[in-house]
Amino acid sequence: MIRILAFFLFLFPVSAFAEAQSCTTSVEGQQINLFYEPDDEQVGANQSRREAWLGGWGKLDCPSYVTLRYLTPDLTDDQRQTFCLQWDNAANTYAGYAEGARDAYLRCRAPRRTFCERVNTSVQTSMAVAGLADAPEGSEGVVNGVQTVTRPGGAVVLSGAGAAVQQTIAGASTTAGAALATPIGLAAAAVSVVAVGGAVYLCSE
């Protein structure tokens, strides 16, 4: 009997029998039920000791990284490292995600009214933007008055005055410049543009 059990455990590791765990999060005031694997290595790697011990916020018990995955479904675990979660204290809900440093709960360490939204799915556009800061991870520079920074996961972040960022990108690619000529982009005085994973994200107040 023991040999038979060992045989099946060899064919089907314990992780294969692990059931997906359900949890609850809140995005823009709406409670959402999500599922994740309790032994997911990436969830564990992105969970601080504080969150692991204390859990989530009241009824919201999803690990923060599970919520970030839900908000950024087109990115890989490496690519979403440049983003943090925006938390609305007044409404007790996640308001979205932004580019920036994280705290122990993956919330933006310096809360701002800045939010990111995907504005283009073109690989060519993303490469055009990334080409403005073709440098090793962690490097910084200035291109035509626009700050460029490379982040983990291959992300490139361009920050500065909205008009300057758009002009700089347009200089590298007409298509990329047109992709960012959105009402929110044109209205914002200061913006950040993140190129990662074959997509472009516009972050503006």
PDB file of C-alpha atoms in Angstrom:
ATOM      1  CA  MET A   1       0.000   0.000   0.000  1.00  0.00           C
ATOM      2  CA  ILE A   2       2.824   2.362   0.897  1.00  0.00           C
ATOM      3  CA  ARG A   3       4.552   1.638  -2.411  1.00  0.00           C
ATOM      4  CA  ILE A   4       1.353   2.407  -4.316  1.00  0.00           C
ATOM      5  CA  LEU A   5       0.937   5.708  -2.468  1.00  0.00           C
ATOM      6  CA  ALA A   6       4.571   6.638  -3.116  1.00  0.00           C
ATOM      7  CA  PHE A   7       4.092   5.820  -6.797  1.00  0.00           C
ATOM      8  CA  PHE A   8       1.143   8.208  -7.100  1.00  0.00           C
ATOM      9  CA  LEU A   9       2.958  10.961  -5.188  1.00  0.00           C
ATOM     10  CA  PHE A  10       5.830  10.627  -7.648  1.00  0.00           C
ATOM     11  CA  LEU A  11       3.481  10.964 -10.604  1.00  0.00           C
ATOM     12  CA  PHE A  12       1.447  13.761  -9.043  1.00  0.00           C
ATOM     13  CA  PRO A  13       3.437  15.970  -6.665  1.00  0.00           C
ATOM     14  CA  VAL A  14       1.657  17.357  -3.609  1.00  0.00           C
ATOM     15  CA  SER A  15       1.384  20.757  -5.284  1.00  0.00           C
ATOM     16  CA  ALA A  16      -0.766  19.198  -7.985  1.00  0.00           C
ATOM     17  CA  PHE A  17      -3.364  18.342  -5.345  1.00  0.00           C
ATOM     18  CA  ALA A  18      -3.339  21.829  -3.812  1.00  0.00           C
ATOM     19  CA  GLU A  19      -6.612  23.557  -4.379  1.00  0.00           C
ATOM     20  CA  ALA A  20      -6.773  27.169  -5.487  1.00  0.00           C
ATOM     21  CA  GLN A  21      -7.552  29.423  -2.566  1.00  0.00           C
ATOM     22  CA  SER A  22     -10.238  32.080  -2.790  1.00  0.00           C
ATOM     23  CA  CYS A  23      -9.808  35.564  -1.383  1.00  0.00           C
ATOM     24  CA  THR A  24     -11.504  38.942  -1.465  1.00  0.00           C
ATOM     25  CA  THR A  25     -10.135  42.270  -2.669  1.00  0.00           C
ATOM     26  CA  SER A  26     -11.697  45.630  -3.492  1.00  0.00           C
ATOM     27  CA  VAL A  27     -11.031  47.755  -6.574  1.00  0.00           C
ATOM     28  CA  GLU A  28     -12.649  51.180  -6.936  1.00  0.00           C
ATOM     29  CA  GLY A  29     -15.159  50.299  -4.232  1.00  0.00           C
ATOM     30  CA  GLN A  30     -16.231  46.987  -5.745  1.00  0.00           C
ATOM     31  CA  GLN A  31     -15.498  43.775  -3.871  1.00  0.00           C
ATOM     32  CA  ILE A  32     -14.014  41.085  -6.102  1.00  0.00           C
ATOM     33  CA  ASN A  33     -13.400  37.415  -5.408  1.00  0.00           C
ATOM     34  CA  LEU A  34     -10.090  36.118  -6.756  1.00  0.00           C
ATOM     35  CA  PHE A  35      -8.285  32.776  -6.706  1.00  0.00           C
ATOM     36  CA  TYR A  36      -4.603  31.927  -6.321  1.00  0.00           C
ATOM     37  CA  GLU A  37      -2.419  28.940  -5.574  1.00  0.00           C
ATOM     38  CA  PRO A  38      -1.394  28.971  -1.887  1.00  0.00           C
ATOM     39  CA  ASP A  39       2.061  27.632  -2.787  1.00  0.00           C
ATOM     40  CA  ASP A  40       2.669  30.140  -5.596  1.00  0.00           C
ATOM     41  CA  GLU A  41       6.355  31.071  -5.271  1.00  0.00           C
ATOM     42  CA  GLN A  42       5.915  34.534  -6.794  1.00  0.00           C
ATOM     43  CA  VAL A  43       3.104  35.428  -4.409  1.00  0.00           C
ATOM     44  CA  GLY A  44       5.319  34.377  -1.515  1.00  0.00           C
ATOM     45  CA  ALA A  45       8.345  36.246  -2.875  1.00  0.00           C
ATOM     46  CA  ASN A  46       6.303  39.456  -3.140  1.00  0.00           C
ATOM     47  CA  GLN A  47       4.751  39.135   0.308  1.00  0.00           C
ATOM     48  CA  SER A  48       6.499  40.849   3.201  1.00  0.00           C
ATOM     49  CA  ARG A  49       6.752  39.231   6.615  1.00  0.00           C
ATOM     50  CA  ARG A  50       4.346  41.852   7.945  1.00  0.00           C
ATOM     51  CA  GLU A  51       1.672  40.967   5.412  1.00  0.00           C
ATOM     52  CA  ALA A  52       2.267  37.231   5.852  1.00  0.00           C
ATOM     53  CA  TRP A  53       1.774  37.530   9.625  1.00  0.00           C
ATOM     54  CA  LEU A  54      -0.948  40.177   9.819  1.00  0.00           C
ATOM     55  CA  GLY A  55      -2.842  39.372   6.622  1.00  0.00           C
ATOM     56  CA  GLY A  56      -4.846  41.867   4.584  1.00  0.00           C
ATOM     57  CA  TRP A  57      -7.170  44.719   5.466  1.00  0.00           C
ATOM     58  CA  GLY A  58     -10.232  43.520   7.376  1.00  0.00           C
ATOM     59  CA  LYS A  59     -12.505  41.659   4.988  1.00  0.00           C
ATOM     60  CA  LEU A  60      -9.973  42.096   2.192  1.00  0.00           C
ATOM     61  CA  ASP A  61      -7.762  39.061   2.597  1.00  0.00           C
ATOM     62  CA  CYS A  62      -6.145  38.728  -0.835  1.00  0.00           C
ATOM     63  CA  PRO A  63      -2.358  38.985  -0.808  1.00  0.00           C
ATOM     64  CA  SER A  64      -1.491  42.359  -2.311  1.00  0.00           C
ATOM     65  CA  TYR A  65       0.388  40.727  -5.160  1.00  0.00           C
ATOM     66  CA  VAL A  66      -2.727  38.784  -6.183  1.00  0.00           C
ATOM     67  CA  THR A  67      -4.555  42.110  -6.536  1.00  0.00           C
ATOM     68  CA  LEU A  68      -1.681  43.577  -8.551  1.00  0.00           C
ATOM     69  CA  ARG A  69      -1.786  40.571 -10.864  1.00  0.00           C
ATOM     70  CA  TYR A  70      -5.513  41.107 -11.342  1.00  0.00           C
ATOM     71  CA  LEU A  71      -4.942  44.742 -12.313  1.00  0.00           C
ATOM     72  CA  THR A  72      -2.059  43.953 -14.688  1.00  0.00           C
ATOM     73  CA  PRO A  73      -3.112  40.727 -16.451  1.00  0.00           C
ATOM     74  CA  ASP A  74      -0.953  41.270 -19.544  1.00  0.00           C
ATOM     75  CA  LEU A  75       2.338  41.549 -17.649  1.00  0.00           C
ATOM     76  CA  THR A  76       4.645  38.844 -16.379  1.00  0.00           C
ATOM     77  CA  ASP A  77       5.730  38.686 -12.746  1.00  0.00           C
ATOM     78  CA  ASP A  78       9.032  40.337 -13.661  1.00  0.00           C
ATOM     79  CA  GLN A  79       7.435  43.088 -15.713  1.00  0.00           C
ATOM     80  CA  ARG A  80       4.945  44.187 -13.052  1.00  0.00           C
ATOM     81  CA  GLN A  81       7.731  44.822 -10.533  1.00  0.00           C
ATOM     82  CA  THR A  82       7.833  48.488 -11.515  1.00  0.00           C
ATOM     83  CA  PHE A  83       4.233  49.088 -10.381  1.00  0.00           C
ATOM     84  CA  CYS A  84       2.723  49.654  -6.945  1.00  0.00           C
ATOM     85  CA  LEU A  85      -0.883  49.650  -5.710  1.00  0.00           C
ATOM     86  CA  GLN A  86      -2.828  52.842  -5.047  1.00  0.00           C
ATOM     87  CA  TRP A  87      -4.813  52.542  -1.813  1.00  0.00           C
ATOM     88  CA  ASP A  88      -7.734  54.837  -0.984  1.00  0.00           C
ATOM     89  CA  ASN A  89      -7.800  55.147   2.808  1.00  0.00           C
ATOM     90  CA  ALA A  90     -11.132  56.949   2.885  1.00  0.00           C
ATOM     91  CA  ALA A  91     -12.965  54.329   0.834  1.00  0.00           C
ATOM     92  CA  ASN A  92     -10.901  51.294   1.984  1.00  0.00           C
ATOM     93  CA  THR A  93     -10.347  50.160  -1.574  1.00  0.00           C
ATOM     94  CA  TYR A  94      -7.616  49.922  -4.183  1.00  0.00           C
ATOM     95  CA  ALA A  95      -7.928  52.810  -6.607  1.00  0.00           C
ATOM     96  CA  GLY A  96      -5.598  51.386  -9.241  1.00  0.00           C
ATOM     97  CA  TYR A  97      -1.859  51.091  -9.754  1.00  0.00           C
ATOM     98  CA  ALA A  98       0.988  53.458 -10.492  1.00  0.00           C
ATOM     99  CA  GLU A  99       4.705  53.453 -11.161  1.00  0.00           C
ATOM    100  CA  GLY A 100       6.798  53.800  -8.036  1.00  0.00           C
ATOM    101  CA  ALA A 101       8.332  52.350  -4.878  1.00  0.00           C
ATOM    102  CA  ARG A 102       6.308  49.977  -2.689  1.00  0.00           C
ATOM    103  CA  ASP A 103       5.700  49.583   1.021  1.00  0.00           C
ATOM    104  CA  ALA A 104       5.245  46.284   2.885  1.00  0.00           C
ATOM    105  CA  TYR A 105       1.803  45.827   1.310  1.00  0.00           C
ATOM    106  CA  LEU A 106       2.936  46.737  -2.229  1.00  0.00           C
ATOM    107  CA  ARG A 107       1.101  50.056  -1.886  1.00  0.00           C
ATOM    108  CA  CYS A 108       2.779  53.099  -3.368  1.00  0.00           C
ATOM    109  CA  ARG A 109       5.255  54.305  -0.760  1.00  0.00           C
ATOM    110  CA  ALA A 110       4.676  57.941  -1.717  1.00  0.00           C
ATOM    111  CA  PRO A 111       0.909  58.104  -2.380  1.00  0.00           C
ATOM    112  CA  ARG A 112       0.018  60.450  -5.195  1.00  0.00           C
ATOM    113  CA  ARG A 113      -2.955  61.091  -7.390  1.00  0.00           C
ATOM    114  CA  THR A 114      -1.049  59.519 -10.237  1.00  0.00           C
ATOM    115  CA  PHE A 115      -2.639  56.525 -11.958  1.00  0.00           C
ATOM    116  CA  CYS A 116      -1.456  54.410 -14.847  1.00  0.00           C
ATOM    117  CA  GLU A 117      -3.512  53.178 -17.754  1.00  0.00           C
ATOM    118  CA  ARG A 118      -2.570  51.170 -20.782  1.00  0.00           C
ATOM    119  CA  VAL A 119      -2.670  53.297 -23.924  1.00  0.00           C
ATOM    120  CA  ASN A 120      -1.150  51.051 -26.572  1.00  0.00           C
ATOM    121  CA  THR A 121      -0.594  47.356 -27.221  1.00  0.00           C
ATOM    122  CA  SER A 122       1.900  47.759 -30.050  1.00  0.00           C
ATOM    123  CA  VAL A 123       5.238  46.040 -29.574  1.00  0.00           C
ATOM    124  CA  GLN A 124       6.746  48.494 -32.055  1.00  0.00           C
ATOM    125  CA  THR A 125       5.536  51.459 -30.018  1.00  0.00           C
ATOM    126  CA  SER A 126       6.875  49.971 -26.808  1.00  0.00           C
ATOM    127  CA  MET A 127      10.262  49.348 -28.407  1.00  0.00           C
ATOM    128  CA  ALA A 128      10.353  52.914 -29.718  1.00  0.00           C
ATOM    129  CA  VAL A 129       9.776  54.296 -26.238  1.00  0.00           C
ATOM    130  CA  ALA A 130      12.228  51.864 -24.648  1.00  0.00           C
ATOM    131  CA  GLY A 131      14.812  52.801 -27.250  1.00  0.00           C
ATOM    132  CA  LEU A 132      15.041  56.257 -25.694  1.00  0.00           C
ATOM    133  CA  ALA A 133      16.644  54.715 -22.633  1.00  0.00           C
ATOM    134  CA  ASP A 134      18.525  51.695 -23.933  1.00  0.00           C
ATOM    135  CA  ALA A 135      20.669  51.229 -20.848  1.00  0.00           C
ATOM    136  CA  PRO A 136      21.326  48.645 -18.104  1.00  0.00           C
ATOM    137  CA  GLU A 137      18.776  48.170 -15.324  1.00  0.00           C
ATOM    138  CA  GLY A 138      18.928  50.877 -12.682  1.00  0.00           C
ATOM    139  CA  SER A 139      20.561  53.481 -14.918  1.00  0.00           C
ATOM    140  CA  GLU A 140      19.252  57.019 -15.250  1.00  0.00           C
ATOM    141  CA  GLY A 141      19.653  59.774 -17.773  1.00  0.00           C
ATOM    142  CA  VAL A 142      18.110  62.851 -19.330  1.00  0.00           C
ATOM    143  CA  VAL A 143      16.889  63.056 -22.937  1.00  0.00           C
ATOM    144  CA  ASN A 144      15.735  66.488 -24.122  1.00  0.00           C
ATOM    145  CA  GLY A 145      14.844  67.457 -20.566  1.00  0.00           C
ATOM    146  CA  VAL A 146      12.969  64.197 -19.916  1.00  0.00           C
ATOM    147  CA  GLN A 147      14.177  61.924 -17.112  1.00  0.00           C
ATOM    148  CA  THR A 148      14.720  58.305 -18.181  1.00  0.00           C
ATOM    149  CA  VAL A 149      15.062  55.405 -15.752  1.00  0.00           C
ATOM    150  CA  THR A 150      15.284  51.655 -16.341  1.00  0.00           C
ATOM    151  CA  ARG A 151      13.428  49.438 -13.868  1.00  0.00           C
ATOM    152  CA  PRO A 152      13.337  45.699 -13.088  1.00  0.00           C
ATOM    153  CA  GLY A 153      11.609  43.522 -15.636  1.00  0.00           C
ATOM    154  CA  GLY A 154      12.869  45.556 -18.581  1.00  0.00           C
ATOM    155  CA  ALA A 155      10.629  48.545 -17.909  1.00  0.00           C
ATOM    156  CA  VAL A 156      11.685  51.986 -19.104  1.00  0.00           C
ATOM    157  CA  VAL A 157      10.164  55.033 -17.421  1.00  0.00           C
ATOM    158  CA  LEU A 158      10.170  58.492 -18.976  1.00  0.00           C
ATOM    159  CA  SER A 159       9.115  61.350 -16.687  1.00  0.00           C
ATOM    160  CA  GLY A 160       8.693  65.081 -17.128  1.00  0.00           C
ATOM    161  CA  ALA A 161       6.359  67.756 -18.393  1.00  0.00           C
ATOM    162  CA  GLY A 162       3.594  66.257 -20.498  1.00  0.00           C
ATOM    163  CA  ALA A 163       4.435  68.247 -23.599  1.00  0.00           C
ATOM    164  CA  ALA A 164       8.162  67.480 -23.308  1.00  0.00           C
ATOM    165  CA  VAL A 165       7.589  63.741 -22.859  1.00  0.00           C
ATOM    166  CA  GLN A 166       5.251  63.591 -25.828  1.00  0.00           C
ATOM    167  CA  GLN A 167       7.632  65.590 -28.019  1.00  0.00           C
ATOM    168  CA  THR A 168      10.560  63.369 -27.059  1.00  0.00           C
ATOM    169  CA  ILE A 169       8.623  60.199 -27.845  1.00  0.00           C
ATOM    170  CA  ALA A 170       7.281  61.620 -31.089  1.00  0.00           C
ATOM    171  CA  GLY A 171      10.863  62.306 -32.125  1.00  0.00           C
ATOM    172  CA  ALA A 172      11.639  58.615 -31.813  1.00  0.00           C
ATOM    173  CA  SER A 173       8.454  57.336 -33.374  1.00  0.00           C
ATOM    174  CA  THR A 174       5.469  59.133 -34.885  1.00  0.00           C
ATOM    175  CA  THR A 175       3.290  56.161 -33.985  1.00  0.00           C
ATOM    176  CA  ALA A 176       4.451  56.234 -30.379  1.00  0.00           C
ATOM    177  CA  GLY A 177       3.794  59.955 -30.114  1.00  0.00           C
ATOM    178  CA  ALA A 178       0.305  59.558 -31.544  1.00  0.00           C
ATOM    179  CA  ALA A 179      -0.463  56.722 -29.142  1.00  0.00           C
ATOM    180  CA  LEU A 180       0.154  59.018 -26.193  1.00  0.00           C
ATOM    181  CA  ALA A 181      -1.846  61.944 -27.566  1.00  0.00           C
ATOM    182  CA  THR A 182      -4.791  61.051 -25.346  1.00  0.00           C
ATOM    183  CA  PRO A 183      -6.971  63.613 -23.533  1.00  0.00           C
ATOM    184  CA  ILE A 184      -5.567  62.578 -20.168  1.00  0.00           C
ATOM    185  CA  GLY A 185      -2.020  62.801 -21.460  1.00  0.00           C
ATOM    186  CA  LEU A 186      -2.450  66.192 -23.061  1.00  0.00           C
ATOM    187  CA  ALA A 187      -4.189  67.642 -20.012  1.00  0.00           C
ATOM    188  CA  ALA A 188      -1.586  66.549 -17.491  1.00  0.00           C
ATOM    189  CA  ALA A 189       1.212  68.934 -16.631  1.00  0.00           C
ATOM    190  CA  ALA A 190       3.505  66.112 -15.526  1.00  0.00           C
ATOM    191  CA  VAL A 191       3.425  62.535 -16.754  1.00  0.00           C
ATOM    192  CA  SER A 192       5.359  59.303 -16.646  1.00  0.00           C
ATOM    193  CA  VAL A 193       5.364  56.846 -19.516  1.00  0.00           C
ATOM    194  CA  VAL A 194       6.229  53.216 -18.821  1.00  0.00           C
ATOM    195  CA  ALA A 195       7.195  50.881 -21.661  1.00  0.00           C
ATOM    196  CA  VAL A 196       7.207  47.242 -20.604  1.00  0.00           C
ATOM    197  CA  GLY A 197       6.086  43.903 -21.936  1.00  0.00           C
ATOM    198  CA  GLY A 198       5.243  45.115 -25.422  1.00  0.00           C
ATOM    199  CA  ALA A 199       2.838  47.752 -24.106  1.00  0.00           C
ATOM    200  CA  VAL A 200       2.909  51.393 -23.080  1.00  0.00           C
ATOM    201  CA  TYR A 201       1.377  52.783 -19.895  1.00  0.00           C
ATOM    202  CA  LEU A 202       0.603  56.456 -19.372  1.00  0.00           C
ATOM    203  CA  CYS A 203       0.749  57.612 -15.745  1.00  0.00           C
ATOM    204  CA  SER A 204      -0.637  61.062 -15.081  1.00  0.00           C
ATOM    205  CA  GLU A 205      -2.541  63.046 -12.474  1.00  0.00           C
TER     206      GLU A 205
END
